[in-house]
Every structure is written in structure tokens, then in C-alpha cells.
Amino acid sequence: MYGDVFGHGLTEASRRRWQWQYLENPSSPDGPEIWVAREDGQLLGQYASMPVRLWWGSREVRSSWGMDVFVTAAARGKGVGAQLFTAWSDHVEVALGLGLTPSSYGLFQKLRYHDVGPVPFFVKVLDPAAVARRRLGRVAGTLAAPALRAALALTHRERSLPARDVVVTPSAGFTAEHDALWERAKGSYAMCVRRDREYLDWKYARSPHRRYAVLEARRGGRLDGFAVSRHEEHRGIRLGWVVDLFAAAADHDVRDALLGAVLDAFRRAGVARAQAFAMSAEVAADLRRRGFLHRPSPMQFCVRARLESADVLARRGGWHVVFGDSDMDR
């Protein structure tokens, strides 16, 4: 059924990551949380989810990201999708839908989920010549590169904060220090998936389909933040992703130091364009200061909360949602 909907390539990719994604998730010790619709024994559709512990306002709640929802062609228009959505969201206190297809987005709206997206998207050109050649061709791009470089330097100059005793180094692994960082920093956000060592190790260190670089920032020897990144060839250009960037919301010094180190690593690797999603207003400010441009975002975001949430929903600038959340980076 998955193959009929998404094709052979995506089906094989899903098989390769299935055990990690559904069986090894530390927030689903009782097994996969996947809802399946049947009629007279025949499969009609499914709704898979990624359970997480979510900091929501002032406490942790049971939550999950919705993923891979689909119905067969024969079942469309019969309300099967709505039943799957409801079965999933009734199972958790806060249901999270991120990176939605047009059909899923429409159904979320029809079912009166809170529309909190799109998650802001940011881009920084590191190699104007490579970007210009990709868009305009080799000859025209080479000629246009100096003008693009000058325009970016004038309108989106990269600025850093003064060094304040923050030391950034490659991470040796996720430890109890990450648990302590989470406990100190969680209250500075209105919404954030629990980022303790168990979750981080599963999400980034043991991912079977991605290889991430992790940097950590220390101040006075104490872990105060970390950054997760990767880069790849994509349609003739090397892209760099800031996958996660975590510190206390107001700790701009730590995030700036981490961003500077990530961008330096991207430049050494020949990355032409760096990209990031960031819903937090504080993280967005750090990205803009480092010369990232705010671009139209393809990442729609809808939420359904089964508990009093007016205050949390009103403070969306305090939500920490990045590319590493849900299964966006797959």
C-alpha cells in the first residue's frame, strides 16, 4: 500500500529506517504507534506517529508528531483520513503535524486544528559564484557573481557577537550534561520537544540514514548549548543544514558562537548555501544577525491540544521547532 501511494524508492527508504524510527524511539517503549484503517479486512490507510515528550507551557505532556498519513485511492472521499487523524490525536495530549502535504494541510484545517505555521525558513549564501552558476548557467553565473556578492555584503552582512568566554568543540557524545542542560533551559521556551541525552542519541547519533556533525558550546566548563548540522550535494550545489541549535532561549552568546563554528565548517566543506528552519524568535534573531535571509517556507505546522493551551498558543515566538524535529530530515 505504501508503495502504491509513494513509489518504490520511498518505500525502500522507509523500510531501511523503520526499526530505528518506530521500534527504537525512547518515547515509545510499548512499540510503534501506527493507526491502520480496514474495511472487511482490506487495508484502506494508515497514520504513523513519532511519540515525544513535549514541554508545553510549564509542564511536560504526552505528544507525538504525525507522519506518513495516506489512504488508498479507493478509500478517498469516504472520511477515512479524518477518522485516522482523530484516532491519532485522541491518543495524545498535544498532536503535532509538521511539513504537511496540501491534502493533509487541508484536512487539518477542516478538523479545526490550530494553524501555527509555516515555520520560518532562513537561507544564507556562502558561495555566491556557485549559487549564481546554478541559477544562471556557468558563463552568466560567473559574470553575475561579483554583483551578487556585493549585494549580499551590503544588505545581509554577517555580524558576530563579541566573544564572551564561550568555547565550541566537536561533541564526543550525548551525556548526563545534556540532561542537565535540558532541565536548565526548558523553562525558557513555551514549547519544545524534550532534548535529553536519550532522545538526542536516538535522533542524531543512531540515525541510520543521516550522518550529523555535533558541536557543543561550554562556558566555564559547563555545557550550555549544542548545534547539529550536515551538508549534502543537491541538484548541482552543496547545501548545508543547521538541523538543530539549542541553548536557553535568551543565550544569544552561545548560539552565536555555535552558528559561527557551523558556518566555518560549511565553508571548509565547500557549502554554497546554508539553510535552517526556526520558529523561535530568539533563534531567528541570531540567524538574521549572521546574515541569513528570511525566505518563503514550505513547512506548514498544525497543532491540536486536548488541554488548556491558550497561553502557549499565544506565545508562538517562544516555540522551539527546527528542521531536526519530527521526521523532516529524511
Coordinates of C-alpha atoms in Angstrom, one line a residue:
M1 CA 0.0 0.0 0.0
Y2 CA 2.8 2.4 0.8
G3 CA 4.5 1.6 -2.5
D4 CA 1.3 2.2 -4.4
V5 CA 1.0 5.7 -2.8
F6 CA 4.6 6.8 -2.6
G7 CA 6.5 4.7 -5.1
H8 CA 9.3 2.0 -4.8
G9 CA 12.1 4.4 -3.9
L10 CA 10.4 6.0 -0.9
T11 CA 9.1 2.6 0.2
E12 CA 12.6 1.1 0.3
A13 CA 13.9 4.1 2.2
S14 CA 11.1 3.7 4.8
R15 CA 11.9 0.0 5.2
R16 CA 15.6 0.8 5.9
R17 CA 14.8 3.3 8.7
W18 CA 11.7 1.5 10.1
Q19 CA 13.2 -0.2 13.1
W20 CA 15.1 2.9 14.2
Q21 CA 12.1 5.2 13.6
Y22 CA 9.4 3.1 15.2
L23 CA 11.0 0.4 17.5
E24 CA 14.0 2.3 18.9
N25 CA 12.3 5.6 19.7
P26 CA 12.8 6.0 23.5
S27 CA 9.4 7.7 23.8
S28 CA 7.5 4.6 22.5
P29 CA 8.6 1.7 24.8
D30 CA 5.5 -0.2 24.1
G31 CA 6.1 -0.4 20.3
P32 CA 5.1 1.6 17.2
E33 CA 2.1 4.0 17.4
I34 CA 0.6 3.5 13.9
W35 CA -3.1 3.5 13.3
V36 CA -4.5 1.4 10.4
A37 CA -7.9 1.7 8.8
R38 CA -9.5 -1.5 7.5
E39 CA -12.9 -2.5 6.0
D40 CA -13.8 -6.2 5.8
G41 CA -10.1 -7.0 6.3
Q42 CA -8.9 -4.8 3.5
L43 CA -6.3 -2.1 4.2
L44 CA -7.6 1.4 3.5
G45 CA -5.0 3.7 5.0
Q46 CA -2.6 4.4 7.9
Y47 CA -1.5 7.2 10.2
A48 CA 2.0 6.7 11.7
S49 CA 3.4 8.9 14.5
M50 CA 6.6 9.7 16.3
P51 CA 5.9 9.9 20.1
V52 CA 7.8 12.5 22.1
R53 CA 7.8 14.2 25.5
L54 CA 6.8 17.8 24.9
W55 CA 7.5 20.8 27.1
W56 CA 4.2 22.7 26.8
G57 CA 3.8 25.9 28.8
S58 CA 5.0 24.9 32.2
R59 CA 5.0 21.0 32.1
E60 CA 5.8 18.0 30.1
V61 CA 3.0 16.3 28.2
R62 CA 2.5 13.2 26.1
S63 CA 2.7 14.2 22.4
S64 CA 3.6 12.9 19.0
W65 CA 4.4 14.1 15.5
G66 CA 2.1 12.8 12.8
M67 CA 3.9 11.2 9.8
D68 CA 3.2 9.1 6.7
V69 CA -0.6 9.5 6.6
F70 CA -2.2 8.1 3.5
V71 CA -5.2 6.3 2.2
T72 CA -5.7 4.1 -0.9
A73 CA -7.2 5.6 -4.0
A74 CA -10.4 3.5 -3.5
A75 CA -10.9 4.9 0.1
R76 CA -10.6 8.6 -0.8
G77 CA -13.6 10.8 -0.2
K78 CA -15.1 8.4 2.4
G79 CA -13.9 10.1 5.5
V80 CA -11.2 7.6 6.2
G81 CA -8.5 10.2 6.5
A82 CA -10.5 12.2 9.1
Q83 CA -11.0 9.0 11.2
L84 CA -7.3 8.3 11.1
F85 CA -6.4 11.9 12.2
T86 CA -8.9 11.7 15.1
A87 CA -7.7 8.3 16.3
W88 CA -4.1 9.6 16.4
S89 CA -4.8 12.9 18.0
D90 CA -7.2 11.4 20.6
H91 CA -4.3 9.3 21.8
V92 CA -2.1 12.2 23.0
E93 CA -2.4 15.5 24.9
V94 CA -0.8 17.5 22.0
A95 CA -0.8 16.3 18.4
L96 CA 1.7 17.9 16.1
G97 CA 1.5 18.0 12.3
L98 CA 4.6 19.4 10.5
G99 CA 5.7 19.6 6.9
L100 CA 2.2 18.9 5.6
T101 CA 1.2 17.9 2.1
P102 CA -1.6 20.1 0.6
S103 CA -4.2 17.4 1.2
S104 CA -3.1 16.8 4.8
Y105 CA -3.0 20.6 5.5
G106 CA -6.5 21.0 4.1
L107 CA -7.7 18.2 6.4
F108 CA -6.0 19.6 9.4
Q109 CA -7.8 22.9 8.8
K110 CA -11.1 21.2 8.2
L111 CA -10.8 19.4 11.5
R112 CA -10.1 22.7 13.2
Y113 CA -6.6 22.2 14.3
H114 CA -4.7 25.3 15.2
D115 CA -2.7 26.6 12.2
V116 CA 0.6 27.8 13.7
G117 CA 2.8 27.6 10.6
P118 CA 4.6 28.0 8.4
V119 CA 7.8 27.5 10.4
P120 CA 10.1 30.4 9.3
F121 CA 12.8 29.4 6.8
F122 CA 16.2 31.0 6.5
V123 CA 18.9 30.9 3.8
K124 CA 22.5 32.2 3.7
V125 CA 24.6 32.2 0.6
L126 CA 28.2 31.3 1.3
D127 CA 29.4 30.9 -2.2
P128 CA 27.7 33.5 -4.5
A129 CA 29.6 32.2 -7.6
A130 CA 28.3 28.6 -7.1
V131 CA 24.8 29.8 -6.5
A132 CA 24.8 32.2 -9.5
R133 CA 26.2 29.4 -11.8
R134 CA 23.5 27.0 -10.6
R135 CA 20.7 29.5 -11.4
L136 CA 22.1 31.3 -14.5
G137 CA 24.5 28.8 -16.1
R138 CA 28.3 28.8 -16.0
V139 CA 29.0 31.8 -18.1
A140 CA 26.3 34.1 -17.0
G141 CA 26.6 33.0 -13.4
T142 CA 30.4 33.7 -13.3
L143 CA 29.7 37.2 -14.6
A144 CA 26.9 37.9 -12.1
A145 CA 28.7 36.5 -9.1
P146 CA 30.6 39.7 -8.1
A147 CA 27.4 41.7 -8.1
L148 CA 25.6 39.1 -6.0
R149 CA 28.5 39.0 -3.6
A150 CA 28.5 42.8 -3.3
A151 CA 24.7 43.0 -2.8
L152 CA 24.7 40.3 -0.1
A153 CA 27.6 42.0 1.7
L154 CA 25.7 45.3 1.7
T155 CA 22.2 44.1 2.6
H156 CA 22.8 40.9 4.7
R157 CA 26.2 41.4 6.3
E158 CA 27.3 38.7 8.7
R159 CA 27.8 40.1 12.2
S160 CA 29.0 38.2 15.2
L161 CA 28.7 39.0 18.9
P162 CA 31.8 39.8 20.9
A163 CA 33.5 36.7 22.3
R164 CA 32.3 36.0 25.9
D165 CA 34.4 33.0 27.1
V166 CA 32.3 30.5 25.0
V167 CA 34.4 27.6 23.8
V168 CA 33.0 25.5 20.9
T169 CA 34.3 22.0 20.2
P170 CA 33.1 18.8 18.5
S171 CA 30.9 16.7 20.7
A172 CA 32.1 13.4 22.0
G173 CA 28.6 12.1 22.5
F174 CA 25.4 12.9 24.4
T175 CA 25.7 12.5 28.2
A176 CA 24.2 13.5 31.5
E177 CA 25.3 17.0 30.8
H178 CA 22.7 17.2 28.1
D179 CA 20.1 16.2 30.6
A180 CA 21.2 19.0 32.9
L181 CA 21.2 21.5 30.0
W182 CA 17.6 20.5 29.2
E183 CA 16.5 20.9 32.8
R184 CA 18.0 24.4 32.9
A185 CA 16.9 25.6 29.5
K186 CA 13.4 24.1 29.0
G187 CA 11.6 26.8 31.0
S188 CA 12.8 29.5 28.7
Y189 CA 10.6 28.1 25.9
A190 CA 6.8 27.9 25.6
M191 CA 7.0 24.7 23.6
C192 CA 9.9 22.3 22.8
V193 CA 10.4 18.6 22.4
R194 CA 12.4 17.2 25.4
R195 CA 16.1 17.2 24.3
D196 CA 17.7 14.9 26.8
R197 CA 20.6 12.5 26.1
E198 CA 18.3 9.6 25.4
Y199 CA 16.3 11.4 22.7
L200 CA 19.4 13.2 21.2
D201 CA 21.4 9.9 21.0
W202 CA 18.5 8.2 19.2
K203 CA 17.7 11.1 16.9
Y204 CA 21.1 12.2 15.8
A205 CA 23.8 9.6 16.8
R206 CA 22.0 6.5 15.8
S207 CA 20.1 7.7 12.8
P208 CA 20.6 5.0 10.1
H209 CA 20.1 7.3 7.1
R210 CA 21.9 10.6 8.1
R211 CA 25.3 11.4 9.4
Y212 CA 25.4 14.5 11.6
A213 CA 28.1 16.8 12.9
V214 CA 27.5 17.8 16.5
L215 CA 29.2 20.8 18.2
E216 CA 28.9 21.8 21.8
A217 CA 29.4 25.1 23.5
R218 CA 30.8 25.5 27.0
R219 CA 31.2 28.4 29.3
G220 CA 33.4 27.9 32.3
G221 CA 33.5 24.2 31.5
R222 CA 29.7 23.8 31.7
L223 CA 27.7 22.6 28.7
D224 CA 25.4 25.5 27.7
G225 CA 24.4 24.6 24.1
F226 CA 24.8 22.4 21.1
A227 CA 24.4 22.5 17.3
V228 CA 23.6 19.7 14.9
S229 CA 24.4 20.1 11.2
R230 CA 25.1 18.2 8.0
H231 CA 25.8 19.0 4.3
E232 CA 25.0 17.3 1.0
E233 CA 25.0 17.6 -2.8
H234 CA 21.7 18.7 -4.1
R235 CA 20.9 19.4 -7.7
G236 CA 24.4 20.5 -8.5
I237 CA 25.1 22.6 -5.4
R238 CA 26.3 21.8 -1.9
L239 CA 23.7 22.6 0.8
G240 CA 24.4 22.9 4.5
W241 CA 21.6 22.3 7.0
V242 CA 21.5 23.8 10.5
V243 CA 19.4 20.8 11.8
D244 CA 19.2 21.8 15.5
L245 CA 20.5 24.7 17.5
F246 CA 19.8 24.5 21.2
A247 CA 20.6 26.7 24.2
A248 CA 18.5 28.7 26.7
A249 CA 16.2 31.0 24.7
A250 CA 18.0 34.2 25.8
D251 CA 21.5 32.8 25.5
H252 CA 22.5 34.6 22.3
D253 CA 26.2 34.4 23.1
V254 CA 26.2 30.6 23.0
R255 CA 24.0 30.3 19.9
D256 CA 26.1 32.9 18.0
A257 CA 29.3 31.0 18.8
L258 CA 27.8 27.7 17.7
L259 CA 26.5 29.3 14.5
G260 CA 29.8 30.8 13.7
A261 CA 31.5 27.4 14.1
V262 CA 28.9 25.7 11.9
L263 CA 29.3 28.3 9.2
D264 CA 33.1 28.0 9.3
A265 CA 32.8 24.2 8.9
F266 CA 30.4 24.7 6.0
R267 CA 32.9 27.0 4.2
R268 CA 35.7 24.5 4.7
A269 CA 33.4 21.8 3.2
G270 CA 32.6 23.9 0.1
V271 CA 28.9 24.6 1.1
A272 CA 27.4 27.1 -1.2
R273 CA 24.1 27.8 0.7
A274 CA 23.3 27.3 4.3
Q275 CA 19.6 26.7 5.4
A276 CA 17.7 26.5 8.6
F277 CA 14.1 26.4 9.9
A278 CA 13.5 28.2 13.2
M279 CA 10.2 29.1 14.9
S280 CA 11.8 30.6 18.0
A281 CA 12.0 34.4 17.7
E282 CA 15.3 34.3 19.6
V283 CA 16.9 31.8 17.3
A284 CA 15.6 33.7 14.2
A285 CA 17.3 36.8 15.5
D286 CA 20.6 35.0 15.8
L287 CA 20.2 33.6 12.2
R288 CA 19.4 37.1 10.8
R289 CA 22.4 38.7 12.6
R290 CA 24.6 36.1 11.0
G291 CA 23.4 37.1 7.5
F292 CA 20.6 34.6 6.9
L293 CA 17.7 35.8 4.8
H294 CA 14.1 35.0 5.7
R295 CA 12.6 33.1 2.7
P296 CA 9.1 31.7 2.0
S297 CA 8.7 28.5 4.0
P298 CA 7.3 25.2 2.7
M299 CA 6.9 23.8 6.3
Q300 CA 3.3 24.1 7.4
F301 CA 2.5 23.4 11.0
C302 CA -0.8 22.5 12.7
V303 CA -1.5 21.5 16.3
R304 CA -4.3 20.1 18.3
A305 CA -4.2 20.3 22.1
R306 CA -6.5 18.4 24.4
L307 CA -5.7 20.6 27.4
E308 CA -5.9 24.2 28.2
S309 CA -3.4 25.9 26.0
A310 CA -4.5 29.4 25.2
D311 CA -1.3 30.9 26.8
V312 CA 1.0 28.5 24.9
L313 CA -0.7 29.1 21.6
A314 CA -0.4 32.9 22.1
R315 CA 3.4 32.6 22.6
R316 CA 4.4 31.1 19.3
G317 CA 7.6 33.1 19.2
G318 CA 8.7 31.0 22.2
W319 CA 8.3 27.7 20.4
H320 CA 11.5 25.9 19.5
V321 CA 10.8 24.0 16.3
V322 CA 13.7 23.3 13.8
F323 CA 14.5 21.1 10.8
G324 CA 15.5 18.2 13.1
D325 CA 12.0 17.9 14.6
S326 CA 9.6 15.3 13.5
D327 CA 10.9 13.3 10.5
M328 CA 11.5 16.3 8.3
D329 CA 15.2 15.4 7.7
R330 CA 14.8 12.1 5.9

